[in-house]
Amino acid sequence: MEPADRETVTGLPPGIAAAREELTPMLSQYADLCAAHEDALVLFQVGDFYEAFCEAAETVARVCEVTLTERSDSTGDYPMAGIPIDNAAPYLESLLDAGYRVALGDQVEDAEQASGLVDRAVTEVITPGTVVEDDLLESGTTNYVAAVAADERPGTGSDGDDHGSGRRGVGLAAVDVSTGECLVTSGDADAVAGELDRIAPAELISGPDAPDFEPSDAERGWTTHDHDAGAFDRRTATERLEPYLPAPGRRFDADAELRAAGAVLAYAEYTQGDDGPLSYVTRIRRYDPRDRLRLDAAAQRSLELFENRGLGASDTLFDVLDETNCALGRRCLERWLRRPLVDADAIRSRHDAVGEVADRSLAREGVADALATAYDLERLVSRVSRGRADARDLRSLHQTLAVVPELKATLAGADGERAANAAGTGPADADDPALPRTDHLRDLRERLDELTEVRELIDDAIATDPPQEITEGGVIREGFDGDLDDLRATEREGREWVADLEASERERTGIDSLSVGHNQVHGYYIEVTDANLDRVPDDYRRRQTLKNSERYVTPELKEREEEIVGATERADALEYELFVDVRERVAGETERIQGLADALAELDALASLAAVAVERDYVRPELREDSTEGVAIEGGRHPVVERTEESFVPNDADLPRGSVAVITGPNMSGKSTYMRSVALAVVLAQTGSFVPAQAATLPVFDRLFTRVGASDDIAGGQSTFMREMSELTEILHDADADSLVLLDEVGRGTATTDGRAIARAAAEFLHDELGATALFATHYHGLTDLADERERVFNLHFTATREDGDVTFLHRVVPGASSSSYGVEVAELAGVPGPVVERARDLVAAEEAERGRGASGVEADGAVDGEAPSDETTDPDATDDGDASLREFLAEEASGARDEDDPDASDSAPETATEGDRAPTADADEGVAAGAPRDLAAELRDLDLARMTPIEALNALHDLQSRLDDGG
């Protein structure tokens, strides 16, 4: 829908506005609500339906796929469409998915009690970021609405950066209205953009002068809109925050944080009906992004932490780790994985807890069984606090509180574990009387607040299986309130008397067909058929005449009816009062319940990590004491790939701190999988998880960057190569000596010469300027000579064999440089048509024959990639590896210079030839230089590369290129 069209259905519809002065009272009430909520589509309760009118009705009919009808009155005909209130969730979800905010105009007084028009008011504004209904929320997920505000003037932000020179700090606040969690931070625009991608809010509101933030992934992005600018005023924001925080001005590091927090809470209150502060928002937490491992959107995406866009869309790291048993634990585990730790002591503490739960199988199973019956306490208590919980919600809360004593006993090793020890069947270390053994689990056990008084209150007050409606009785347990019991006794005795009346009246009158009944209009009655009217007693009073019978009432029946109805009405009203009182008393313990929810969530997340460690044979990683030491992994595995493949080849990783590993090898050999497995080991370790390896010793990194895989952003005007360069730019600007960097095929999206130059310069910059620990996968084999030029650069490659024309990828990483990419063979494996494959082989063979090389440029049959070929295939004129790589680089640079005169030359040449997969001979230089001026070609041939240093060779090349540009 176009924006202009959208404006006609939010706020006051034009069709209603045109007849505003002539509207009936009900439509006038609808118009008032629409005018008061200009940014929302108003749904107006009429009986059992939510209705919309005019242009809004047309939109509801189309989006929700319901029938468009018409309402006619003295002022005209108005299109109308409605959705049933009892089944509104799927229709509301459709409207939210279409990008609308929906204001619910509910009847706020009983229609039977109203004199004239029923009063209506907007009780809730449903937006993508403020949904609270369980039917519209996925269990175990977070749903944030965020606000951003810019510093009012340039200055120094909370991150310590100087925001002078036009750079402004930005405050970010996000609240999950369904649970009450509120996060606040600040930084420069780039830092806040990264946090938004990490938090992934469903909705973003922007303050005046705040930068525009666009999600890096449009499919997972947020809806953005402006909000009341006044909400971002410092004084207004401070007043808004005062019910939540004492002295809010002292609680934030930056003015922009305070204003963003005040604005987002104002918006949250507005969507919940403007009933005042949200009393369950008790956890406003300010954090510094530097206190966690920073994973930008590109890293989360390329490592497939939460989303896999391939064929296995559910195969993500989170899916592997998620053995949680309740929604609380699932949300906690997701938070941990989005924001891994950087404090070594905190990481070790979490490892201690995971290790203990992994060792104690009975405790692990007991925790899982107990938590499987737990409800989502965070969302339950938010409904209780807002006064929207029903009796079933309170029983769910009671059921969850009931598992706490069981969990505490399980962690203390009571009953099952100690019984197993006594029988000699328990684990060897389970007879330790001081359980839990780790400080982390002991502290967690202490935080398991049993809330005995709350549990007992609910159990005493609320019926075991209460009805969903809380105004129609049956909610309060018998014995809880004496007055209520008396009223219910009166009601019960009256109904019993009525039940006995039919038999006694049949006996008294002799009318066997006489019956006693009741309806909502006429109350209790005695019904007699026309054939027996002559036997009706004198004390019967006619109440209603039917076609074949008459209905009567007696004075005594009338009196009993009044007693029953009166007792019922008073009992229902008293029950509601008692329920509301119980709910308010429970709400008074919101903070304690939320504290318990945090403990249950953490326990479930730890148990999940422990279960995965046991089931998948993960090991506890050791953290480096010396921050200058690097990554050492023995038999590392990719946690997702090993789960989806029948077999997986483990690999070691030995990366000194600040080193750059240049990784070469065939396509499909496993370079990307290897790099990701190293990065995922770091993420898992700093999350608190064990890692898939035989052994692992790791440093603590502060940032993890990835540039893996090809993608574009056509809507944003970025090609694949531009997207690649943008991501590379962010890495080279932000990485430091405490960062882990993964770069895969940098420069492959452009011409060979340019791409190779960018890749080489990036690798050198990582080593020389940043000192970052990096894995650098490439098909530019000329980059392998960096290992000879830089102290902390070394080569790795993946092996393959070729036998009888078939290539086998061994998926094994070994030291040294690869000699081939097997491009044609990979094309054949991918199913490229045979004629195309054969033609490609012919082209490769022809070009290599021109260079004086053996066919296809691969090892002899049976040779392992990277090993020396047999004597029969060795070129006697070949130089040593270092000279070959340098000669290849120079030859390709000369070819690149020639490409400036013939731009199509490099693009049309087969890629395997220009990459220099094998060391060319002297004849190859002559072939490469063909077409260049003869004197320059001769000088190129005469260069004594064996005696030249790399810088001398580059100077010589620069001289030759300059002369070529000048016409020789």
GROMACS .gro file of N, CA and C in nm, residues 161-274:
model
  342
  161ASP      N    1   3.471   0.833   2.336
  161ASP     CA    2   3.514   0.893   2.210
  161ASP      C    3   3.478   1.040   2.209
  162ASP      N    4   3.561   1.117   2.144
  162ASP     CA    5   3.533   1.258   2.128
  162ASP      C    6   3.433   1.275   2.016
  163HIS      N    7   3.315   1.320   2.049
  163HIS     CA    8   3.213   1.338   1.948
  163HIS      C    9   3.211   1.482   1.898
  164GLY      N   10   3.318   1.554   1.919
  164GLY     CA   11   3.331   1.685   1.859
  164GLY      C   12   3.349   1.669   1.710
  165SER      N   13   3.378   1.773   1.646
  165SER     CA   14   3.398   1.770   1.502
  165SER      C   15   3.274   1.719   1.432
  166GLY      N   16   3.158   1.750   1.489
  166GLY     CA   17   3.034   1.714   1.422
  166GLY      C   18   2.982   1.577   1.457
  167ARG      N   19   3.057   1.491   1.530
  167ARG     CA   20   3.009   1.358   1.566
  167ARG      C   21   2.928   1.368   1.695
  168ARG      N   22   2.809   1.312   1.692
  168ARG     CA   23   2.723   1.317   1.809
  168ARG      C   24   2.706   1.178   1.868
  169GLY      N   25   2.698   1.174   2.003
  169GLY     CA   26   2.662   1.049   2.067
  169GLY      C   27   2.514   1.022   2.048
  170VAL      N   28   2.478   0.895   2.049
  170VAL     CA   29   2.339   0.854   2.031
  170VAL      C   30   2.301   0.763   2.147
  171GLY      N   31   2.186   0.792   2.209
  171GLY     CA   32   2.134   0.707   2.315
  171GLY      C   33   2.037   0.606   2.257
  172LEU      N   34   2.041   0.485   2.310
  172LEU     CA   35   1.952   0.378   2.265
  172LEU      C   36   1.887   0.315   2.388
  173ALA      N   37   1.756   0.302   2.385
  173ALA     CA   38   1.682   0.232   2.491
  173ALA      C   39   1.583   0.137   2.425
  174ALA      N   40   1.572   0.017   2.480
  174ALA     CA   41   1.481  -0.083   2.425
  174ALA      C   42   1.406  -0.150   2.539
  175VAL      N   43   1.277  -0.171   2.522
  175VAL     CA   44   1.196  -0.235   2.625
  175VAL      C   45   1.113  -0.347   2.561
  176ASP      N   46   1.108  -0.461   2.629
  176ASP     CA   47   1.018  -0.570   2.592
  176ASP      C   48   0.893  -0.553   2.678
  177VAL      N   49   0.787  -0.504   2.618
  177VAL     CA   50   0.666  -0.471   2.694
  177VAL      C   51   0.600  -0.597   2.749
  178SER      N   52   0.626  -0.711   2.690
  178SER     CA   53   0.564  -0.834   2.737
  178SER      C   54   0.630  -0.889   2.862
  179THR      N   55   0.757  -0.851   2.888
  179THR     CA   56   0.829  -0.906   3.003
  179THR      C   57   0.878  -0.799   3.100
  180GLY      N   58   0.888  -0.674   3.056
  180GLY     CA   59   0.934  -0.567   3.143
  180GLY      C   60   1.084  -0.544   3.138
  181GLU      N   61   1.157  -0.617   3.056
  181GLU     CA   62   1.301  -0.595   3.045
  181GLU      C   63   1.328  -0.465   2.971
  182CYS      N   64   1.423  -0.383   3.021
  182CYS     CA   65   1.456  -0.256   2.958
  182CYS      C   66   1.607  -0.239   2.955
  183LEU      N   67   1.664  -0.214   2.837
  183LEU     CA   68   1.807  -0.201   2.818
  183LEU      C   69   1.839  -0.061   2.769
  184VAL      N   70   1.948  -0.004   2.817
  184VAL     CA   71   1.987   0.131   2.779
  184VAL      C   72   2.137   0.134   2.754
  185THR      N   73   2.179   0.200   2.646
  185THR     CA   74   2.321   0.216   2.616
  185THR      C   75   2.338   0.338   2.528
  186SER      N   76   2.462   0.367   2.491
  186SER     CA   77   2.488   0.479   2.400
  186SER      C   78   2.622   0.459   2.334
  187GLY      N   79   2.649   0.540   2.235
  187GLY     CA   80   2.774   0.535   2.160
  187GLY      C   81   2.761   0.623   2.039
  188ASP      N   82   2.859   0.614   1.949
  188ASP     CA   83   2.844   0.689   1.825
  188ASP      C   84   2.744   0.617   1.736
  189ALA      N   85   2.712   0.676   1.622
  189ALA     CA   86   2.607   0.621   1.537
  189ALA      C   87   2.640   0.479   1.491
  190ASP      N   88   2.767   0.453   1.460
  190ASP     CA   89   2.805   0.319   1.414
  190ASP      C   90   2.786   0.216   1.525
  191ALA      N   91   2.825   0.253   1.647
  191ALA     CA   92   2.810   0.159   1.759
  191ALA      C   93   2.663   0.130   1.786
  192VAL      N   94   2.580   0.232   1.780
  192VAL     CA   95   2.436   0.213   1.806
  192VAL      C   96   2.373   0.131   1.693
  193ALA      N   97   2.418   0.153   1.570
  193ALA     CA   98   2.367   0.072   1.459
  193ALA      C   99   2.397  -0.076   1.483
  194GLY      N  100   2.518  -0.104   1.533
  194GLY     CA  101   2.552  -0.242   1.563
  194GLY      C  102   2.466  -0.301   1.673
  195GLU      N  103   2.437  -0.220   1.776
  195GLU     CA  104   2.353  -0.268   1.884
  195GLU      C  105   2.209  -0.291   1.839
  196LEU      N  106   2.160  -0.207   1.750
  196LEU     CA  107   2.025  -0.228   1.697
  196LEU      C  108   2.017  -0.359   1.620
  197ASP      N  109   2.121  -0.389   1.543
  197ASP     CA  110   2.122  -0.516   1.471
  197ASP      C  111   2.129  -0.634   1.568
  198ARG      N  112   2.199  -0.614   1.678
  198ARG     CA  113   2.210  -0.722   1.776
  198ARG      C  114   2.078  -0.741   1.851
  199ILE      N  115   2.017  -0.630   1.896
  199ILE     CA  116   1.890  -0.637   1.968
  199ILE      C  117   1.775  -0.678   1.877
  200ALA      N  118   1.783  -0.634   1.750
  200ALA     CA  119   1.679  -0.664   1.650
  200ALA      C  120   1.540  -0.627   1.698
  201PRO      N  121   1.514  -0.498   1.727
  201PRO     CA  122   1.380  -0.459   1.773
  201PRO      C  123   1.277  -0.477   1.662
  202ALA      N  124   1.154  -0.496   1.701
  202ALA     CA  125   1.047  -0.504   1.602
  202ALA      C  126   1.005  -0.365   1.556
  203GLU      N  127   1.037  -0.264   1.638
  203GLU     CA  128   0.990  -0.129   1.610
  203GLU      C  129   1.092  -0.029   1.665
  204LEU      N  130   1.112   0.079   1.591
  204LEU     CA  131   1.209   0.182   1.632
  204LEU      C  132   1.144   0.318   1.621
  205ILE      N  133   1.152   0.397   1.729
  205ILE     CA  134   1.104   0.534   1.725
  205ILE      C  135   1.224   0.627   1.739
  206SER      N  136   1.220   0.737   1.666
  206SER     CA  137   1.336   0.825   1.658
  206SER      C  138   1.304   0.962   1.714
  207GLY      N  139   1.399   1.015   1.789
  207GLY     CA  140   1.385   1.149   1.842
  207GLY      C  141   1.427   1.253   1.741
  208PRO      N  142   1.403   1.380   1.770
  208PRO     CA  143   1.443   1.488   1.679
  208PRO      C  144   1.594   1.485   1.657
  209ASP      N  145   1.637   1.501   1.534
  209ASP     CA  146   1.778   1.509   1.498
  209ASP      C  147   1.853   1.378   1.517
  210ALA      N  148   1.783   1.268   1.551
  210ALA     CA  149   1.852   1.139   1.563
  210ALA      C  150   1.889   1.090   1.424
  211PRO      N  151   2.001   1.022   1.411
  211PRO     CA  152   2.038   0.967   1.279
  211PRO      C  153   1.934   0.867   1.231
  212ASP      N  154   1.931   0.848   1.101
  212ASP     CA  155   1.845   0.743   1.045
  212ASP      C  156   1.918   0.610   1.055
  213PHE      N  157   1.850   0.512   1.107
  213PHE     CA  158   1.909   0.379   1.119
  213PHE      C  159   1.829   0.281   1.035
  214GLU      N  160   1.899   0.211   0.947
  214GLU     CA  161   1.836   0.109   0.864
  214GLU      C  162   1.891  -0.026   0.904
  215PRO      N  163   1.806  -0.128   0.912
  215PRO     CA  164   1.856  -0.262   0.947
  215PRO      C  165   1.949  -0.315   0.840
  216SER      N  166   2.052  -0.385   0.881
  216SER     CA  167   2.144  -0.442   0.782
  216SER      C  168   2.078  -0.556   0.707
  217ASP      N  169   1.976  -0.613   0.763
  217ASP     CA  170   1.903  -0.722   0.699
  217ASP      C  171   1.756  -0.680   0.690
  218ALA      N  172   1.713  -0.643   0.570
  218ALA     CA  173   1.576  -0.591   0.554
  218ALA      C  174   1.471  -0.693   0.594
  219GLU      N  175   1.498  -0.823   0.574
  219GLU     CA  176   1.399  -0.924   0.605
  219GLU      C  177   1.373  -0.935   0.755
  220ARG      N  178   1.475  -0.904   0.835
  220ARG     CA  179   1.460  -0.913   0.980
  220ARG      C  180   1.449  -0.774   1.042
  221GLY      N  181   1.426  -0.674   0.959
  221GLY     CA  182   1.434  -0.536   1.004
  221GLY      C  183   1.315  -0.492   1.086
  222TRP      N  184   1.325  -0.368   1.130
  222TRP     CA  185   1.222  -0.310   1.215
  222TRP      C  186   1.140  -0.207   1.138
  223THR      N  187   1.023  -0.178   1.189
  223THR     CA  188   0.945  -0.068   1.135
  223THR      C  189   0.988   0.059   1.208
  224THR      N  190   0.997   0.168   1.135
  224THR     CA  191   1.046   0.294   1.191
  224THR      C  192   0.942   0.402   1.175
  225HIS      N  193   0.925   0.484   1.279
  225HIS     CA  194   0.837   0.599   1.266
  225HIS      C  195   0.878   0.705   1.367
  226ASP      N  196   0.838   0.826   1.340
  226ASP     CA  197   0.863   0.936   1.433
  226ASP      C  198   0.763   0.928   1.548
  227HIS      N  199   0.805   0.976   1.661
  227HIS     CA  200   0.717   0.979   1.778
  227HIS      C  201   0.709   1.123   1.827
  228ASP      N  202   0.616   1.146   1.917
  228ASP     CA  203   0.598   1.279   1.974
  228ASP      C  204   0.733   1.336   2.018
  229ALA      N  205   0.776   1.443   1.953
  229ALA     CA  206   0.907   1.501   1.984
  229ALA      C  207   0.916   1.543   2.130
  230GLY      N  208   0.803   1.580   2.189
  230GLY     CA  209   0.805   1.624   2.328
  230GLY      C  210   0.847   1.515   2.425
  231ALA      N  211   0.825   1.387   2.386
  231ALA     CA  212   0.864   1.277   2.474
  231ALA      C  213   1.015   1.268   2.490
  232PHE      N  214   1.090   1.327   2.396
  232PHE     CA  215   1.236   1.322   2.401
  232PHE      C  216   1.295   1.444   2.474
  233ASP      N  217   1.210   1.535   2.519
  233ASP     CA  218   1.259   1.649   2.597
  233ASP      C  219   1.317   1.598   2.729
  234ARG      N  220   1.428   1.658   2.770
  234ARG     CA  221   1.497   1.606   2.889
  234ARG      C  222   1.409   1.611   3.013
  235ARG      N  223   1.341   1.722   3.036
  235ARG     CA  224   1.257   1.734   3.155
  235ARG      C  225   1.141   1.634   3.150
  236THR      N  226   1.077   1.625   3.033
  236THR     CA  227   0.966   1.531   3.019
  236THR      C  228   1.012   1.388   3.042
  237ALA      N  229   1.127   1.354   2.984
  237ALA     CA  230   1.181   1.219   2.999
  237ALA      C  231   1.215   1.190   3.145
  238THR      N  232   1.272   1.289   3.213
  238THR     CA  233   1.307   1.270   3.354
  238THR      C  234   1.182   1.243   3.437
  239GLU      N  235   1.076   1.320   3.415
  239GLU     CA  236   0.951   1.299   3.488
  239GLU      C  237   0.892   1.162   3.458
  240ARG      N  238   0.906   1.118   3.333
  240ARG     CA  239   0.853   0.987   3.297
  240ARG      C  240   0.929   0.876   3.369
  241LEU      N  241   1.057   0.896   3.389
  241LEU     CA  242   1.142   0.792   3.448
  241LEU      C  243   1.134   0.786   3.600
  242GLU      N  244   1.091   0.893   3.664
  242GLU     CA  245   1.094   0.899   3.810
  242GLU      C  246   1.016   0.787   3.878
  243PRO      N  247   0.899   0.743   3.826
  243PRO     CA  248   0.832   0.630   3.890
  243PRO      C  249   0.909   0.498   3.878
  244TYR      N  250   1.002   0.491   3.783
  244TYR     CA  251   1.077   0.369   3.759
  244TYR      C  252   1.212   0.369   3.831
  245LEU      N  253   1.275   0.487   3.839
  245LEU     CA  254   1.410   0.497   3.894
  245LEU      C  255   1.420   0.618   3.986
  246PRO      N  256   1.479   0.603   4.103
  246PRO     CA  257   1.505   0.722   4.185
  246PRO      C  258   1.618   0.804   4.122
  247ALA      N  259   1.603   0.934   4.120
  247ALA     CA  260   1.704   1.025   4.065
  247ALA      C  261   1.755   0.977   3.930
  248PRO      N  262   1.668   0.968   3.829
  248PRO     CA  263   1.710   0.913   3.699
  248PRO      C  264   1.825   0.989   3.635
  249GLY      N  265   1.838   1.117   3.663
  249GLY     CA  266   1.947   1.194   3.603
  249GLY      C  267   2.084   1.143   3.640
  250ARG      N  268   2.094   1.069   3.751
  250ARG     CA  269   2.224   1.018   3.796
  250ARG      C  270   2.249   0.874   3.749
  251ARG      N  271   2.152   0.814   3.683
  251ARG     CA  272   2.164   0.671   3.651
  251ARG      C  273   2.219   0.644   3.512
  252PHE      N  274   2.234   0.749   3.432
  252PHE     CA  275   2.277   0.728   3.294
  252PHE      C  276   2.407   0.804   3.268
  253ASP      N  277   2.486   0.750   3.176
  253ASP     CA  278   2.615   0.811   3.145
  253ASP      C  279   2.605   0.924   3.043
  254ALA      N  280   2.494   0.932   2.975
  254ALA     CA  281   2.480   1.033   2.871
  254ALA      C  282   2.337   1.086   2.872
  255ASP      N  283   2.323   1.213   2.840
  255ASP     CA  284   2.192   1.276   2.833
  255ASP      C  285   2.103   1.206   2.731
  256ALA      N  286   2.162   1.163   2.621
  256ALA     CA  287   2.084   1.096   2.517
  256ALA      C  288   2.025   0.965   2.567
  257GLU      N  289   2.093   0.896   2.659
  257GLU     CA  290   2.039   0.772   2.715
  257GLU      C  291   1.913   0.801   2.794
  258LEU      N  292   1.918   0.903   2.878
  258LEU     CA  293   1.801   0.939   2.959
  258LEU      C  294   1.682   0.972   2.871
  259ARG      N  295   1.705   1.051   2.766
  259ARG     CA  296   1.593   1.093   2.682
  259ARG      C  297   1.538   0.977   2.601
  260ALA      N  298   1.624   0.886   2.555
  260ALA     CA  299   1.576   0.769   2.482
  260ALA      C  300   1.495   0.678   2.574
  261ALA      N  301   1.542   0.659   2.699
  261ALA     CA  302   1.471   0.574   2.794
  261ALA      C  303   1.335   0.633   2.830
  262GLY      N  304   1.330   0.763   2.855
  262GLY     CA  305   1.203   0.826   2.887
  262GLY      C  306   1.105   0.816   2.772
  263ALA      N  307   1.154   0.835   2.650
  263ALA     CA  308   1.065   0.831   2.534
  263ALA      C  309   1.011   0.691   2.508
  264VAL      N  310   1.097   0.589   2.520
  264VAL     CA  311   1.050   0.454   2.489
  264VAL      C  312   0.949   0.407   2.594
  265LEU      N  313   0.966   0.449   2.720
  265LEU     CA  314   0.869   0.411   2.822
  265LEU      C  315   0.738   0.488   2.805
  266ALA      N  316   0.747   0.613   2.760
  266ALA     CA  317   0.626   0.689   2.731
  266ALA      C  318   0.546   0.622   2.620
  267TYR      N  319   0.617   0.576   2.518
  267TYR     CA  320   0.551   0.507   2.407
  267TYR      C  321   0.490   0.375   2.455
  268ALA      N  322   0.562   0.303   2.540
  268ALA     CA  323   0.509   0.177   2.592
  268ALA      C  324   0.383   0.201   2.675
  269GLU      N  325   0.383   0.304   2.758
  269GLU     CA  326   0.263   0.337   2.838
  269GLU      C  327   0.146   0.373   2.747
  270TYR      N  328   0.174   0.450   2.642
  270TYR     CA  329   0.069   0.490   2.548
  270TYR      C  330   0.005   0.367   2.483
  271THR      N  331   0.086   0.272   2.443
  271THR     CA  332   0.029   0.154   2.376
  271THR      C  333  -0.050   0.066   2.471
  272GLN      N  334  -0.022   0.075   2.602
  272GLN     CA  335  -0.094  -0.008   2.698
  272GLN      C  336  -0.214   0.062   2.758
  273GLY      N  337  -0.253   0.174   2.699
  273GLY     CA  338  -0.376   0.240   2.739
  273GLY      C  339  -0.357   0.363   2.825
  274ASP      N  340  -0.231   0.411   2.837
  274ASP     CA  341  -0.205   0.532   2.917
  274ASP      C  342  -0.262   0.521   3.058
   0.00000   0.00000   0.00000
